PDB file of C-alpha atoms and ligand atoms in Angstrom:
ATOM      1  CA  MET A   1     -31.089  -5.165   7.341  1.00  0.00           C
ATOM      2  CA  GLU A   2     -29.432  -4.470  10.671  1.00  0.00           C
ATOM      3  CA  ILE A   3     -30.916  -1.989  13.068  1.00  0.00           C
ATOM      4  CA  GLU A   4     -28.015   0.470  12.494  1.00  0.00           C
ATOM      5  CA  ALA A   5     -28.603   0.349   8.729  1.00  0.00           C
ATOM      6  CA  ARG A   6     -32.322   0.965   9.134  1.00  0.00           C
ATOM      7  CA  LEU A   7     -31.623   3.923  11.437  1.00  0.00           C
ATOM      8  CA  ALA A   8     -29.172   5.380   8.897  1.00  0.00           C
ATOM      9  CA  ASP A   9     -31.757   4.908   6.151  1.00  0.00           C
ATOM     10  CA  VAL A  10     -34.450   6.736   8.147  1.00  0.00           C
ATOM     11  CA  LYS A  11     -32.027   9.581   8.943  1.00  0.00           C
ATOM     12  CA  GLN A  12     -31.153   9.894   5.255  1.00  0.00           C
ATOM     13  CA  LYS A  13     -34.833  10.020   4.289  1.00  0.00           C
ATOM     14  CA  ILE A  14     -35.444  12.704   6.913  1.00  0.00           C
ATOM     15  CA  GLU A  15     -32.597  14.808   5.468  1.00  0.00           C
ATOM     16  CA  LYS A  16     -33.967  14.365   1.965  1.00  0.00           C
ATOM     17  CA  ALA A  17     -37.467  15.369   3.059  1.00  0.00           C
ATOM     18  CA  GLU A  18     -36.054  18.436   4.842  1.00  0.00           C
ATOM     19  CA  ARG A  19     -34.152  19.424   1.707  1.00  0.00           C
ATOM     20  CA  GLU A  20     -37.167  18.925  -0.558  1.00  0.00           C
ATOM     21  CA  ALA A  21     -39.297  21.046   1.766  1.00  0.00           C
ATOM     22  CA  GLY A  22     -36.647  23.790   1.682  1.00  0.00           C
ATOM     23  CA  ARG A  23     -35.997  23.325   5.372  1.00  0.00           C
ATOM     24  CA  PRO A  24     -32.638  23.416   7.182  1.00  0.00           C
ATOM     25  CA  ALA A  25     -30.925  20.079   7.847  1.00  0.00           C
ATOM     26  CA  GLY A  26     -31.689  18.921  11.369  1.00  0.00           C
ATOM     27  CA  SER A  27     -34.926  20.910  11.661  1.00  0.00           C
ATOM     28  CA  ALA A  28     -36.940  17.694  12.003  1.00  0.00           C
ATOM     29  CA  GLN A  29     -35.872  15.769  15.097  1.00  0.00           C
ATOM     30  CA  LEU A  30     -36.017  11.972  15.025  1.00  0.00           C
ATOM     31  CA  VAL A  31     -37.666  10.386  18.070  1.00  0.00           C
ATOM     32  CA  ALA A  32     -36.746   6.686  17.842  1.00  0.00           C
ATOM     33  CA  VAL A  33     -39.752   4.805  19.244  1.00  0.00           C
ATOM     34  CA  SER A  34     -38.422   1.809  21.157  1.00  0.00           C
ATOM     35  CA  LYS A  35     -41.653   0.532  22.746  1.00  0.00           C
ATOM     36  CA  THR A  36     -41.792  -3.278  23.116  1.00  0.00           C
ATOM     37  CA  PHE A  37     -38.039  -3.569  22.431  1.00  0.00           C
ATOM     38  CA  ASP A  38     -35.697  -4.355  25.305  1.00  0.00           C
ATOM     39  CA  ALA A  39     -32.423  -2.733  26.330  1.00  0.00           C
ATOM     40  CA  GLU A  40     -30.430  -5.182  24.172  1.00  0.00           C
ATOM     41  CA  ALA A  41     -32.213  -3.976  21.045  1.00  0.00           C
ATOM     42  CA  ILE A  42     -31.952  -0.302  22.020  1.00  0.00           C
ATOM     43  CA  ARG A  43     -28.222  -0.220  22.888  1.00  0.00           C
ATOM     44  CA  PRO A  44     -26.979  -0.489  19.268  1.00  0.00           C
ATOM     45  CA  VAL A  45     -29.035   2.604  18.398  1.00  0.00           C
ATOM     46  CA  ILE A  46     -27.567   4.500  21.368  1.00  0.00           C
ATOM     47  CA  GLN A  47     -24.106   3.365  20.258  1.00  0.00           C
ATOM     48  CA  THR A  48     -24.547   5.072  16.877  1.00  0.00           C
ATOM     49  CA  GLY A  49     -24.804   8.338  18.822  1.00  0.00           C
ATOM     50  CA  HIS A  50     -28.574   8.668  18.674  1.00  0.00           C
ATOM     51  CA  ARG A  51     -29.983  10.131  21.898  1.00  0.00           C
ATOM     52  CA  VAL A  52     -33.702  10.856  21.453  1.00  0.00           C
ATOM     53  CA  PHE A  53     -36.177   8.038  22.152  1.00  0.00           C
ATOM     54  CA  GLY A  54     -39.913   7.608  22.604  1.00  0.00           C
ATOM     55  CA  GLU A  55     -41.888   5.162  24.731  1.00  0.00           C
ATOM     56  CA  ASN A  56     -45.634   4.825  25.200  1.00  0.00           C
ATOM     57  CA  ARG A  57     -45.857   3.153  28.616  1.00  0.00           C
ATOM     58  CA  VAL A  58     -44.482   4.384  31.921  1.00  0.00           C
ATOM     59  CA  GLN A  59     -44.125   0.978  33.543  1.00  0.00           C
ATOM     60  CA  GLU A  60     -42.374  -0.614  30.569  1.00  0.00           C
ATOM     61  CA  SER A  61     -40.001   2.354  30.418  1.00  0.00           C
ATOM     62  CA  GLN A  62     -39.135   2.047  34.092  1.00  0.00           C
ATOM     63  CA  ALA A  63     -37.921  -1.482  33.414  1.00  0.00           C
ATOM     64  CA  LYS A  64     -35.259  -0.447  30.891  1.00  0.00           C
ATOM     65  CA  TRP A  65     -34.538   3.277  30.758  1.00  0.00           C
ATOM     66  CA  PRO A  66     -33.063   4.030  34.208  1.00  0.00           C
ATOM     67  CA  GLU A  67     -30.225   1.632  33.370  1.00  0.00           C
ATOM     68  CA  LEU A  68     -29.794   2.887  29.788  1.00  0.00           C
ATOM     69  CA  LYS A  69     -29.821   6.500  30.975  1.00  0.00           C
ATOM     70  CA  ALA A  70     -27.239   5.728  33.643  1.00  0.00           C
ATOM     71  CA  GLU A  71     -24.971   4.154  30.993  1.00  0.00           C
ATOM     72  CA  THR A  72     -25.136   7.090  28.579  1.00  0.00           C
ATOM     73  CA  PRO A  73     -25.506  10.740  29.542  1.00  0.00           C
ATOM     74  CA  GLY A  74     -27.635  12.967  27.352  1.00  0.00           C
ATOM     75  CA  ILE A  75     -30.527  10.628  26.576  1.00  0.00           C
ATOM     76  CA  GLU A  76     -33.778  12.526  25.919  1.00  0.00           C
ATOM     77  CA  LEU A  77     -36.775  10.294  26.589  1.00  0.00           C
ATOM     78  CA  HIS A  78     -40.225  11.274  25.287  1.00  0.00           C
ATOM     79  CA  LEU A  79     -43.502   9.897  26.629  1.00  0.00           C
ATOM     80  CA  ILE A  80     -45.720   9.421  23.565  1.00  0.00           C
ATOM     81  CA  GLY A  81     -48.517   7.290  25.060  1.00  0.00           C
ATOM     82  CA  PRO A  82     -51.529   8.063  27.234  1.00  0.00           C
ATOM     83  CA  LEU A  83     -50.750   8.860  30.856  1.00  0.00           C
ATOM     84  CA  GLN A  84     -52.860   7.990  33.914  1.00  0.00           C
ATOM     85  CA  SER A  85     -52.743  10.553  36.709  1.00  0.00           C
ATOM     86  CA  ASN A  86     -51.557   7.958  39.234  1.00  0.00           C
ATOM     87  CA  LYS A  87     -48.435   7.532  37.039  1.00  0.00           C
ATOM     88  CA  ALA A  88     -47.723  11.255  36.710  1.00  0.00           C
ATOM     89  CA  ALA A  89     -45.055  11.263  39.423  1.00  0.00           C
ATOM     90  CA  ASP A  90     -43.183   8.340  37.831  1.00  0.00           C
ATOM     91  CA  ALA A  91     -43.482   9.897  34.387  1.00  0.00           C
ATOM     92  CA  VAL A  92     -42.090  13.246  35.514  1.00  0.00           C
ATOM     93  CA  ALA A  93     -39.205  11.511  37.272  1.00  0.00           C
ATOM     94  CA  LEU A  94     -38.172   9.379  34.272  1.00  0.00           C
ATOM     95  CA  PHE A  95     -39.136  11.230  31.088  1.00  0.00           C
ATOM     96  CA  ASP A  96     -37.614  14.413  29.680  1.00  0.00           C
ATOM     97  CA  VAL A  97     -40.488  15.445  27.396  1.00  0.00           C
ATOM     98  CA  ILE A  98     -44.212  14.598  27.774  1.00  0.00           C
ATOM     99  CA  GLU A  99     -45.948  14.597  24.385  1.00  0.00           C
ATOM    100  CA  THR A 100     -49.382  13.461  25.483  1.00  0.00           C
ATOM    101  CA  VAL A 101     -51.129  16.126  27.552  1.00  0.00           C
ATOM    102  CA  ASP A 102     -54.596  15.143  26.375  1.00  0.00           C
ATOM    103  CA  ARG A 103     -57.021  16.343  29.086  1.00  0.00           C
ATOM    104  CA  GLU A 104     -57.297  18.791  31.932  1.00  0.00           C
ATOM    105  CA  LYS A 105     -56.922  16.199  34.675  1.00  0.00           C
ATOM    106  CA  ILE A 106     -53.542  15.037  33.368  1.00  0.00           C
ATOM    107  CA  ALA A 107     -52.386  18.606  32.781  1.00  0.00           C
ATOM    108  CA  ARG A 108     -53.145  19.410  36.431  1.00  0.00           C
ATOM    109  CA  ALA A 109     -51.432  16.260  37.715  1.00  0.00           C
ATOM    110  CA  LEU A 110     -48.310  17.000  35.634  1.00  0.00           C
ATOM    111  CA  SER A 111     -48.208  20.604  36.792  1.00  0.00           C
ATOM    112  CA  THR A 112     -48.406  19.541  40.442  1.00  0.00           C
ATOM    113  CA  GLU A 113     -45.719  16.871  40.009  1.00  0.00           C
ATOM    114  CA  MET A 114     -43.336  19.083  38.071  1.00  0.00           C
ATOM    115  CA  LYS A 115     -43.509  21.691  40.827  1.00  0.00           C
ATOM    116  CA  ALA A 116     -43.066  19.028  43.533  1.00  0.00           C
ATOM    117  CA  GLN A 117     -40.041  17.500  41.793  1.00  0.00           C
ATOM    118  CA  GLY A 118     -38.558  20.780  40.543  1.00  0.00           C
ATOM    119  CA  ARG A 119     -38.544  19.351  36.994  1.00  0.00           C
ATOM    120  CA  GLN A 120     -40.149  21.725  34.490  1.00  0.00           C
ATOM    121  CA  LEU A 121     -40.374  19.461  31.431  1.00  0.00           C
ATOM    122  CA  PRO A 122     -41.364  20.576  27.937  1.00  0.00           C
ATOM    123  CA  VAL A 123     -44.805  19.213  27.048  1.00  0.00           C
ATOM    124  CA  TYR A 124     -46.953  18.852  23.946  1.00  0.00           C
ATOM    125  CA  VAL A 125     -50.728  19.007  23.852  1.00  0.00           C
ATOM    126  CA  GLN A 126     -52.102  16.005  21.968  1.00  0.00           C
ATOM    127  CA  VAL A 127     -54.786  16.993  19.472  1.00  0.00           C
ATOM    128  CA  ASN A 128     -57.363  14.503  18.234  1.00  0.00           C
ATOM    129  CA  THR A 129     -57.337  15.896  14.689  1.00  0.00           C
ATOM    130  CA  GLY A 130     -59.675  13.161  13.407  1.00  0.00           C
ATOM    131  CA  LEU A 131     -62.101  13.506  16.355  1.00  0.00           C
ATOM    132  CA  GLU A 132     -61.854   9.736  16.783  1.00  0.00           C
ATOM    133  CA  PRO A 133     -63.865   8.598  19.817  1.00  0.00           C
ATOM    134  CA  GLN A 134     -61.358   5.874  20.751  1.00  0.00           C
ATOM    135  CA  LYS A 135     -58.363   8.213  20.506  1.00  0.00           C
ATOM    136  CA  ALA A 136     -57.024  10.520  23.188  1.00  0.00           C
ATOM    137  CA  GLY A 137     -56.533  14.215  22.654  1.00  0.00           C
ATOM    138  CA  ILE A 138     -58.094  17.645  22.733  1.00  0.00           C
ATOM    139  CA  ALA A 139     -60.603  18.484  19.974  1.00  0.00           C
ATOM    140  CA  PRO A 140     -59.104  20.801  17.321  1.00  0.00           C
ATOM    141  CA  ASP A 141     -61.575  23.588  18.177  1.00  0.00           C
ATOM    142  CA  ASP A 142     -60.427  23.576  21.808  1.00  0.00           C
ATOM    143  CA  ALA A 143     -56.680  23.058  21.258  1.00  0.00           C
ATOM    144  CA  VAL A 144     -55.551  26.699  21.174  1.00  0.00           C
ATOM    145  CA  SER A 145     -57.451  27.692  24.310  1.00  0.00           C
ATOM    146  CA  PHE A 146     -56.393  24.501  26.123  1.00  0.00           C
ATOM    147  CA  ALA A 147     -52.727  25.226  25.351  1.00  0.00           C
ATOM    148  CA  GLY A 148     -53.207  28.743  26.729  1.00  0.00           C
ATOM    149  CA  PHE A 149     -54.854  27.368  29.873  1.00  0.00           C
ATOM    150  CA  CYS A 150     -51.954  24.910  30.415  1.00  0.00           C
ATOM    151  CA  ARG A 151     -49.398  27.689  30.053  1.00  0.00           C
ATOM    152  CA  GLN A 152     -51.098  30.489  31.934  1.00  0.00           C
ATOM    153  CA  GLU A 153     -53.102  28.709  34.617  1.00  0.00           C
ATOM    154  CA  LEU A 154     -50.936  25.663  35.227  1.00  0.00           C
ATOM    155  CA  GLY A 155     -47.498  27.031  34.352  1.00  0.00           C
ATOM    156  CA  LEU A 156     -46.722  24.150  31.999  1.00  0.00           C
ATOM    157  CA  ASP A 157     -43.987  24.664  29.402  1.00  0.00           C
ATOM    158  CA  VAL A 158     -46.137  23.882  26.356  1.00  0.00           C
ATOM    159  CA  VAL A 159     -43.800  23.749  23.346  1.00  0.00           C
ATOM    160  CA  GLY A 160     -46.105  22.374  20.671  1.00  0.00           C
ATOM    161  CA  PHE A 161     -48.878  20.128  19.449  1.00  0.00           C
ATOM    162  CA  MET A 162     -48.789  16.403  18.747  1.00  0.00           C
ATOM    163  CA  CYS A 163     -51.190  14.248  16.717  1.00  0.00           C
ATOM    164  CA  ILE A 164     -51.781  10.706  15.494  1.00  0.00           C
ATOM    165  CA  PRO A 165     -53.959  10.920  12.352  1.00  0.00           C
ATOM    166  CA  PRO A 166     -56.625   8.253  11.725  1.00  0.00           C
ATOM    167  CA  ALA A 167     -54.933   5.122  10.375  1.00  0.00           C
ATOM    168  CA  ASP A 168     -57.156   4.834   7.320  1.00  0.00           C
ATOM    169  CA  GLU A 169     -56.979   8.430   6.093  1.00  0.00           C
ATOM    170  CA  ASN A 170     -54.591  10.544   4.083  1.00  0.00           C
ATOM    171  CA  PRO A 171     -52.519  12.147   6.867  1.00  0.00           C
ATOM    172  CA  GLY A 172     -51.755  15.380   4.960  1.00  0.00           C
ATOM    173  CA  PRO A 173     -54.886  17.315   5.989  1.00  0.00           C
ATOM    174  CA  HIS A 174     -54.354  16.290   9.624  1.00  0.00           C
ATOM    175  CA  PHE A 175     -50.751  17.497   9.568  1.00  0.00           C
ATOM    176  CA  ALA A 176     -51.868  20.750   7.926  1.00  0.00           C
ATOM    177  CA  LEU A 177     -54.533  21.259  10.593  1.00  0.00           C
ATOM    178  CA  LEU A 178     -52.026  20.685  13.406  1.00  0.00           C
ATOM    179  CA  ALA A 179     -49.616  23.190  11.809  1.00  0.00           C
ATOM    180  CA  LYS A 180     -52.381  25.782  11.496  1.00  0.00           C
ATOM    181  CA  LEU A 181     -53.426  25.331  15.141  1.00  0.00           C
ATOM    182  CA  ALA A 182     -49.821  25.630  16.363  1.00  0.00           C
ATOM    183  CA  LYS A 183     -49.428  28.865  14.445  1.00  0.00           C
ATOM    184  CA  GLU A 184     -52.622  30.230  15.995  1.00  0.00           C
ATOM    185  CA  ALA A 185     -51.411  29.223  19.460  1.00  0.00           C
ATOM    186  CA  GLY A 186     -47.946  30.688  18.871  1.00  0.00           C
ATOM    187  CA  LEU A 187     -46.311  27.289  19.385  1.00  0.00           C
ATOM    188  CA  GLU A 188     -43.042  26.374  17.655  1.00  0.00           C
ATOM    189  CA  ARG A 189     -43.090  22.599  17.695  1.00  0.00           C
ATOM    190  CA  LEU A 190     -45.104  19.939  15.837  1.00  0.00           C
ATOM    191  CA  SER A 191     -44.739  16.249  16.728  1.00  0.00           C
ATOM    192  CA  MET A 192     -46.287  14.347  13.835  1.00  0.00           C
ATOM    193  CA  GLY A 193     -45.392  11.538  11.465  1.00  0.00           C
ATOM    194  CA  MET A 194     -44.628   7.863  12.122  1.00  0.00           C
ATOM    195  CA  SER A 195     -42.931   5.091  10.087  1.00  0.00           C
ATOM    196  CA  GLY A 196     -45.523   5.239   7.312  1.00  0.00           C
ATOM    197  CA  ASP A 197     -45.766   8.993   6.872  1.00  0.00           C
ATOM    198  CA  TYR A 198     -42.826  10.831   8.431  1.00  0.00           C
ATOM    199  CA  GLU A 199     -41.622  12.254   5.113  1.00  0.00           C
ATOM    200  CA  THR A 200     -45.098  13.688   4.454  1.00  0.00           C
ATOM    201  CA  ALA A 201     -45.155  15.119   7.981  1.00  0.00           C
ATOM    202  CA  ILE A 202     -41.852  16.911   7.318  1.00  0.00           C
ATOM    203  CA  GLN A 203     -43.377  18.513   4.195  1.00  0.00           C
ATOM    204  CA  PHE A 204     -46.118  19.864   6.452  1.00  0.00           C
ATOM    205  CA  GLY A 205     -43.670  21.261   8.997  1.00  0.00           C
ATOM    206  CA  ALA A 206     -43.081  18.471  11.547  1.00  0.00           C
ATOM    207  CA  THR A 207     -40.305  19.456  13.968  1.00  0.00           C
ATOM    208  CA  SER A 208     -40.336  15.933  15.465  1.00  0.00           C
ATOM    209  CA  VAL A 209     -41.164  12.633  13.826  1.00  0.00           C
ATOM    210  CA  ARG A 210     -41.819   9.531  15.928  1.00  0.00           C
ATOM    211  CA  VAL A 211     -40.467   6.495  14.097  1.00  0.00           C
ATOM    212  CA  GLY A 212     -40.566   2.985  15.554  1.00  0.00           C
ATOM    213  CA  SER A 213     -40.935  -0.022  13.276  1.00  0.00           C
ATOM    214  CA  ALA A 214     -38.896   1.467  10.394  1.00  0.00           C
ATOM    215  CA  ILE A 215     -35.908   1.443  12.789  1.00  0.00           C
ATOM    216  CA  PHE A 216     -36.488  -1.405  15.231  1.00  0.00           C
ATOM    217  CA  GLY A 217     -38.520  -3.736  13.000  1.00  0.00           C
ATOM    218  CA  ALA A 218     -42.052  -5.051  13.291  1.00  0.00           C
ATOM    219  CA  ARG A 219     -43.613  -5.286  16.749  1.00  0.00           C
TER     220      ARG A 219
HETATM  221  C1  LIG B 301     -45.872   3.375  18.302  1.00  0.00           C
HETATM  222  C2  LIG B 301     -46.000   4.828  18.074  1.00  0.00           C
HETATM  223  C3  LIG B 301     -45.249   5.476  17.079  1.00  0.00           C
HETATM  224  C4  LIG B 301     -44.317   4.753  16.138  1.00  0.00           C
HETATM  225  O1  LIG B 301     -45.053   3.989  15.240  1.00  0.00           O
HETATM  226  P1  LIG B 301     -44.352   3.250  13.996  1.00  0.00           P
HETATM  227  O2  LIG B 301     -45.443   3.098  13.024  1.00  0.00           O
HETATM  228  O3  LIG B 301     -43.813   1.986  14.522  1.00  0.00           O
HETATM  229  O4  LIG B 301     -43.276   4.166  13.507  1.00  0.00           O
HETATM  230  C5  LIG B 301     -45.412   6.842  16.943  1.00  0.00           C
HETATM  231  N1  LIG B 301     -46.247   7.542  17.748  1.00  0.00           N
HETATM  232  C6  LIG B 301     -46.960   6.954  18.723  1.00  0.00           C
HETATM  233  C7  LIG B 301     -47.861   7.787  19.564  1.00  0.00           C
HETATM  234  C8  LIG B 301     -46.867   5.582  18.915  1.00  0.00           C
HETATM  235  O5  LIG B 301     -47.598   5.002  19.888  1.00  0.00           O
END
């Protein structure tokens, strides 16, 4: 299948999942995850009219997105990978949404940079719903207070929570936990669901799904 056909297929499945969950069409945003794919592979997706993309590395993104953004106005680029504080300035300059605020140090660095650059970007707090030691994110018990700290003390525009459930577990309980925490924190947005489980995530209230390989192919 061509990349355009795979994108159309994913969009159709998102609409179906929205309908089945009794949710309005378009209430789950598709973030097309283009990591490891170059500008040549990404352009056909932009040409279909799709505008929202996700990348997990700052440096890799700097090699392709300034040009792609210059070609097409209205691109919305999400950082979905871990951020080092020495890359915060570059990330704030290039990305439009930061989904991976996963510790206090990075929250502080982003706050400082956003003020310095006059770019107040929407951010998500990443929650380590499975408490996996190798995975980034705030522990579920601390997520609500951390979101409050980011908003009130650092002035960050926290719009929601993001999670990556453990690969070997049923994702449903993790999505449900993230939804519950967002409700407690008074946050509107939930970034959850990838190629293997985005339809499930929509059932549980995902407002953004991050889909890579189902669109671009295997990495
Ligand atoms: C790579 C990645 C995705 C997309 O994964 P696929 O399984 O290819 O859809 C989603 N979220 C994050 C954080 C990723 O790093």
